[in-house]
Amino acid sequence: MVRIFCLLIGWVFGLFQTAYFYGKSKGIDIRQHGSGNSGTTNALRVLGTKAGLIVFAGDCLKCIIAVMIVRFTFGRSNPDIKYLLCLYAATGVILGHNFPPYMNFKGGKGIAATAGLITALHPIFWIPGLLLFFGTFAITHYVSLGSLLVYAGLMIQMVICGQLGVFGEMSQAHLNEMYILTAFLTIMAYWKHRENIKRLIGGVERKTYLIKKEDNKTDK
């Protein structure tokens, strides 16, 4: 039951669509512009760098807040599985972000929210996540490729850290549960990026630049 509560807490936070509400404050519906996606990259391309950074911060922060709430409530009474419960909260945020009912289940792709997961779950994830995303982006300017590599890295690192005891005295069954949740999030991210993957393979994926607004149709 505690897992369900953690998932629901995250889901409620995930329903706050930063790109949608920021766009409305500027008099536009972000879903009617660019790729039509309610995410950081579309906000960046449609509304500019400042908007992209604000949307990224908002979507990242909502996951951090949800995870912290779970950590300081349910985590204290369940110290052996606190990381698992935090992961449930983050999963709820990403599900709420990706599939908000009040937007006909069409939200973002969950990458900025995943940055919140990486930030809030454990410091050991910070450097690999930053290097994978920003390193890839700096070299290729493909947001989608950086996002996909972050998830691949997260999946691998989650298993390695779990087996090395980074998450404390967790049973193998609970560790396996963490791996399953991470695999679910990874599969969902790749599915949400399926069109980007086709374009990357075909060599026609459009690039994103922070210093100017691009009229592209790929999005995070």
Short mmCIF file of C-alpha atoms in Angstrom, two decimals:
data_model
loop_
_atom_site.label_atom_id
_atom_site.label_comp_id
_atom_site.label_asym_id
_atom_site.label_seq_id
_atom_site.Cartn_x
_atom_site.Cartn_y
_atom_site.Cartn_z
CA MET A 1 0.00 0.00 0.00
CA VAL A 2 2.84 2.40 0.80
CA ARG A 3 4.13 1.96 -2.73
CA ILE A 4 0.78 3.07 -4.13
CA PHE A 5 0.78 6.18 -1.93
CA CYS A 6 4.30 7.07 -3.12
CA LEU A 7 3.30 6.52 -6.74
CA LEU A 8 0.21 8.72 -6.31
CA ILE A 9 2.16 11.51 -4.63
CA GLY A 10 4.52 11.56 -7.58
CA TRP A 11 1.67 11.37 -10.08
CA VAL A 12 -0.02 14.46 -8.61
CA PHE A 13 3.19 16.47 -8.94
CA GLY A 14 3.74 15.12 -12.44
CA LEU A 15 0.41 16.54 -13.58
CA PHE A 16 1.80 20.06 -13.37
CA GLN A 17 2.76 20.69 -17.00
CA THR A 18 5.32 23.48 -16.80
CA ALA A 19 5.55 24.00 -20.56
CA TYR A 20 1.79 24.16 -20.97
CA PHE A 21 1.24 26.67 -18.16
CA TYR A 22 4.24 28.77 -19.13
CA GLY A 23 3.00 28.87 -22.70
CA LYS A 24 -0.46 29.93 -21.51
CA SER A 25 1.14 32.78 -19.55
CA LYS A 26 2.58 33.96 -22.86
CA GLY A 27 -0.73 33.61 -24.65
CA ILE A 28 -0.07 30.40 -26.58
CA ASP A 29 -0.91 26.72 -26.29
CA ILE A 30 2.46 24.96 -26.61
CA ARG A 31 0.65 21.93 -28.02
CA GLN A 32 -0.32 23.94 -31.10
CA HIS A 33 3.25 24.90 -31.96
CA GLY A 34 6.46 23.17 -32.97
CA SER A 35 6.31 19.44 -32.33
CA GLY A 36 3.15 19.84 -30.25
CA ASN A 37 4.90 18.28 -27.28
CA SER A 38 4.58 19.75 -23.79
CA GLY A 39 8.24 19.47 -22.92
CA THR A 40 11.46 21.38 -22.47
CA THR A 41 12.79 21.17 -26.00
CA ASN A 42 9.60 22.32 -27.66
CA ALA A 43 9.40 25.23 -25.22
CA LEU A 44 13.01 26.09 -26.04
CA ARG A 45 12.38 26.07 -29.77
CA VAL A 46 9.02 27.81 -29.71
CA LEU A 47 9.53 30.34 -26.91
CA GLY A 48 13.30 30.67 -26.65
CA THR A 49 16.16 29.76 -24.33
CA LYS A 50 14.73 31.44 -21.22
CA ALA A 51 11.48 29.51 -21.59
CA GLY A 52 13.35 26.27 -22.13
CA LEU A 53 15.38 26.75 -18.97
CA ILE A 54 12.30 27.66 -16.92
CA VAL A 55 10.39 24.64 -18.17
CA PHE A 56 13.33 22.34 -17.53
CA ALA A 57 13.71 23.70 -13.99
CA GLY A 58 10.00 23.34 -13.28
CA ASP A 59 9.75 19.77 -14.52
CA CYS A 60 12.96 18.79 -12.76
CA LEU A 61 11.89 20.46 -9.52
CA LYS A 62 8.49 18.77 -9.36
CA CYS A 63 10.22 15.39 -9.31
CA ILE A 64 12.73 16.49 -6.69
CA ILE A 65 9.95 17.78 -4.43
CA ALA A 66 7.89 14.60 -4.76
CA VAL A 67 10.90 12.40 -4.00
CA MET A 68 11.86 14.53 -0.99
CA ILE A 69 8.33 14.36 0.41
CA VAL A 70 8.36 10.59 0.16
CA ARG A 71 11.86 10.34 1.60
CA PHE A 72 10.99 12.39 4.70
CA THR A 73 7.62 10.75 5.29
CA PHE A 74 7.52 7.12 4.21
CA GLY A 75 11.29 6.79 3.97
CA ARG A 76 11.84 7.41 7.67
CA SER A 77 9.42 4.68 8.68
CA ASN A 78 10.76 2.30 6.02
CA PRO A 79 14.52 2.99 6.03
CA ASP A 80 15.43 -0.32 4.40
CA ILE A 81 13.43 0.49 1.26
CA LYS A 82 13.57 4.30 1.20
CA TYR A 83 15.34 4.37 -2.16
CA LEU A 84 12.73 2.05 -3.63
CA LEU A 85 9.90 4.27 -2.35
CA CYS A 86 11.62 7.35 -3.75
CA LEU A 87 11.87 5.60 -7.10
CA TYR A 88 8.13 4.89 -6.98
CA ALA A 89 7.51 8.59 -6.39
CA ALA A 90 9.71 9.52 -9.35
CA THR A 91 7.94 6.95 -11.50
CA GLY A 92 4.62 8.55 -10.58
CA VAL A 93 5.93 11.98 -11.55
CA ILE A 94 7.13 10.78 -14.95
CA LEU A 95 3.84 8.95 -15.62
CA GLY A 96 1.84 12.05 -14.67
CA HIS A 97 4.07 14.23 -16.81
CA ASN A 98 3.94 11.96 -19.84
CA PHE A 99 0.23 11.12 -19.71
CA PRO A 100 -1.79 13.92 -18.02
CA PRO A 101 -5.53 13.08 -18.21
CA TYR A 102 -6.60 16.73 -18.53
CA MET A 103 -4.45 17.05 -21.67
CA ASN A 104 -5.82 13.92 -23.34
CA PHE A 105 -2.83 11.99 -21.97
CA LYS A 106 -0.43 13.93 -24.20
CA GLY A 107 2.32 15.50 -22.13
CA GLY A 108 6.09 15.50 -22.42
CA LYS A 109 8.65 12.74 -22.69
CA GLY A 110 9.79 12.79 -19.08
CA ILE A 111 13.47 13.65 -19.54
CA ALA A 112 13.51 16.81 -17.41
CA ALA A 113 11.55 14.94 -14.74
CA THR A 114 14.11 12.15 -15.00
CA ALA A 115 16.80 14.75 -14.31
CA GLY A 116 14.92 15.37 -11.06
CA LEU A 117 14.99 11.63 -10.33
CA ILE A 118 18.75 11.52 -10.89
CA THR A 119 19.25 14.61 -8.74
CA ALA A 120 17.10 13.49 -5.82
CA LEU A 121 17.67 9.74 -5.64
CA HIS A 122 21.42 9.58 -4.91
CA PRO A 123 24.44 11.84 -5.58
CA ILE A 124 26.25 8.95 -7.25
CA PHE A 125 24.04 9.43 -10.32
CA TRP A 126 24.88 13.11 -10.80
CA ILE A 127 28.19 13.08 -12.66
CA PRO A 128 27.43 10.20 -15.07
CA GLY A 129 24.07 11.76 -15.92
CA LEU A 130 25.57 15.20 -16.54
CA LEU A 131 28.41 13.82 -18.64
CA LEU A 132 26.16 11.61 -20.75
CA PHE A 133 23.59 14.28 -21.54
CA PHE A 134 25.63 17.45 -21.81
CA GLY A 135 28.62 15.69 -23.35
CA THR A 136 26.43 14.19 -26.06
CA PHE A 137 24.53 17.43 -26.56
CA ALA A 138 27.71 19.51 -26.80
CA ILE A 139 29.13 17.21 -29.46
CA THR A 140 26.02 16.42 -31.50
CA HIS A 141 23.33 18.96 -30.50
CA TYR A 142 20.87 16.05 -30.45
CA VAL A 143 18.68 16.35 -27.35
CA SER A 144 17.06 13.01 -28.10
CA LEU A 145 20.37 11.13 -28.31
CA GLY A 146 21.58 12.62 -25.04
CA SER A 147 18.28 11.71 -23.38
CA LEU A 148 18.41 8.12 -24.61
CA LEU A 149 21.99 7.69 -23.46
CA VAL A 150 21.10 9.05 -20.02
CA TYR A 151 18.47 6.35 -19.64
CA ALA A 152 20.79 3.61 -20.86
CA GLY A 153 23.38 4.82 -18.37
CA LEU A 154 20.81 5.05 -15.57
CA MET A 155 19.71 1.46 -16.12
CA ILE A 156 23.28 0.16 -16.05
CA GLN A 157 24.30 2.28 -13.08
CA MET A 158 21.20 1.32 -11.09
CA VAL A 159 22.09 -2.37 -11.31
CA ILE A 160 25.78 -1.82 -10.56
CA CYS A 161 25.04 0.45 -7.58
CA GLY A 162 22.42 -1.93 -6.26
CA GLN A 163 24.70 -4.93 -6.37
CA LEU A 164 27.53 -2.96 -4.78
CA GLY A 165 25.36 -2.01 -1.80
CA VAL A 166 25.08 1.71 -2.54
CA PHE A 167 21.41 1.65 -1.51
CA GLY A 168 22.12 0.18 1.91
CA GLU A 169 20.75 -2.97 3.46
CA MET A 170 18.15 -3.72 0.80
CA SER A 171 17.15 -7.29 0.08
CA GLN A 172 17.78 -8.67 -3.38
CA ALA A 173 14.04 -8.84 -3.95
CA HIS A 174 13.71 -5.10 -3.30
CA LEU A 175 16.73 -4.38 -5.47
CA ASN A 176 15.15 -6.39 -8.26
CA GLU A 177 12.04 -4.26 -7.84
CA MET A 178 14.16 -1.15 -8.35
CA TYR A 179 15.66 -2.66 -11.48
CA ILE A 180 12.22 -3.49 -12.86
CA LEU A 181 10.98 0.07 -12.23
CA THR A 182 14.08 1.52 -13.89
CA ALA A 183 13.67 -0.83 -16.85
CA PHE A 184 10.04 0.25 -17.15
CA LEU A 185 11.03 3.93 -17.21
CA THR A 186 13.79 3.20 -19.73
CA ILE A 187 11.46 1.31 -22.06
CA MET A 188 8.87 4.08 -21.78
CA ALA A 189 11.48 6.74 -22.59
CA TYR A 190 12.63 4.83 -25.66
CA TRP A 191 9.03 4.31 -26.76
CA LYS A 192 8.26 8.02 -26.34
CA HIS A 193 11.36 8.75 -28.44
CA ARG A 194 10.57 6.17 -31.13
CA GLU A 195 10.16 8.79 -33.87
CA ASN A 196 13.40 10.48 -32.78
CA ILE A 197 15.17 7.12 -32.96
CA LYS A 198 13.93 6.61 -36.53
CA ARG A 199 15.22 10.05 -37.48
CA LEU A 200 18.56 9.44 -35.78
CA ILE A 201 18.99 6.18 -37.66
CA GLY A 202 17.95 7.88 -40.88
CA GLY A 203 20.31 10.80 -40.28
CA VAL A 204 17.50 13.36 -40.41
CA GLU A 205 17.09 14.23 -36.74
CA ARG A 206 17.10 18.01 -36.28
CA LYS A 207 19.56 19.65 -33.94
CA THR A 208 18.88 22.01 -31.04
CA TYR A 209 20.88 25.10 -30.13
CA LEU A 210 20.65 27.11 -26.93
CA ILE A 211 21.75 30.37 -28.51
CA LYS A 212 18.95 30.63 -31.04
CA LYS A 213 15.43 29.45 -31.61
CA GLU A 214 15.13 26.63 -34.11
CA ASP A 215 12.02 25.80 -36.09
CA ASN A 216 12.32 22.06 -35.57
CA LYS A 217 9.83 19.28 -35.04
CA THR A 218 11.63 16.99 -32.68
CA ASP A 219 11.12 17.34 -28.99
CA LYS A 220 11.86 15.91 -25.62
#
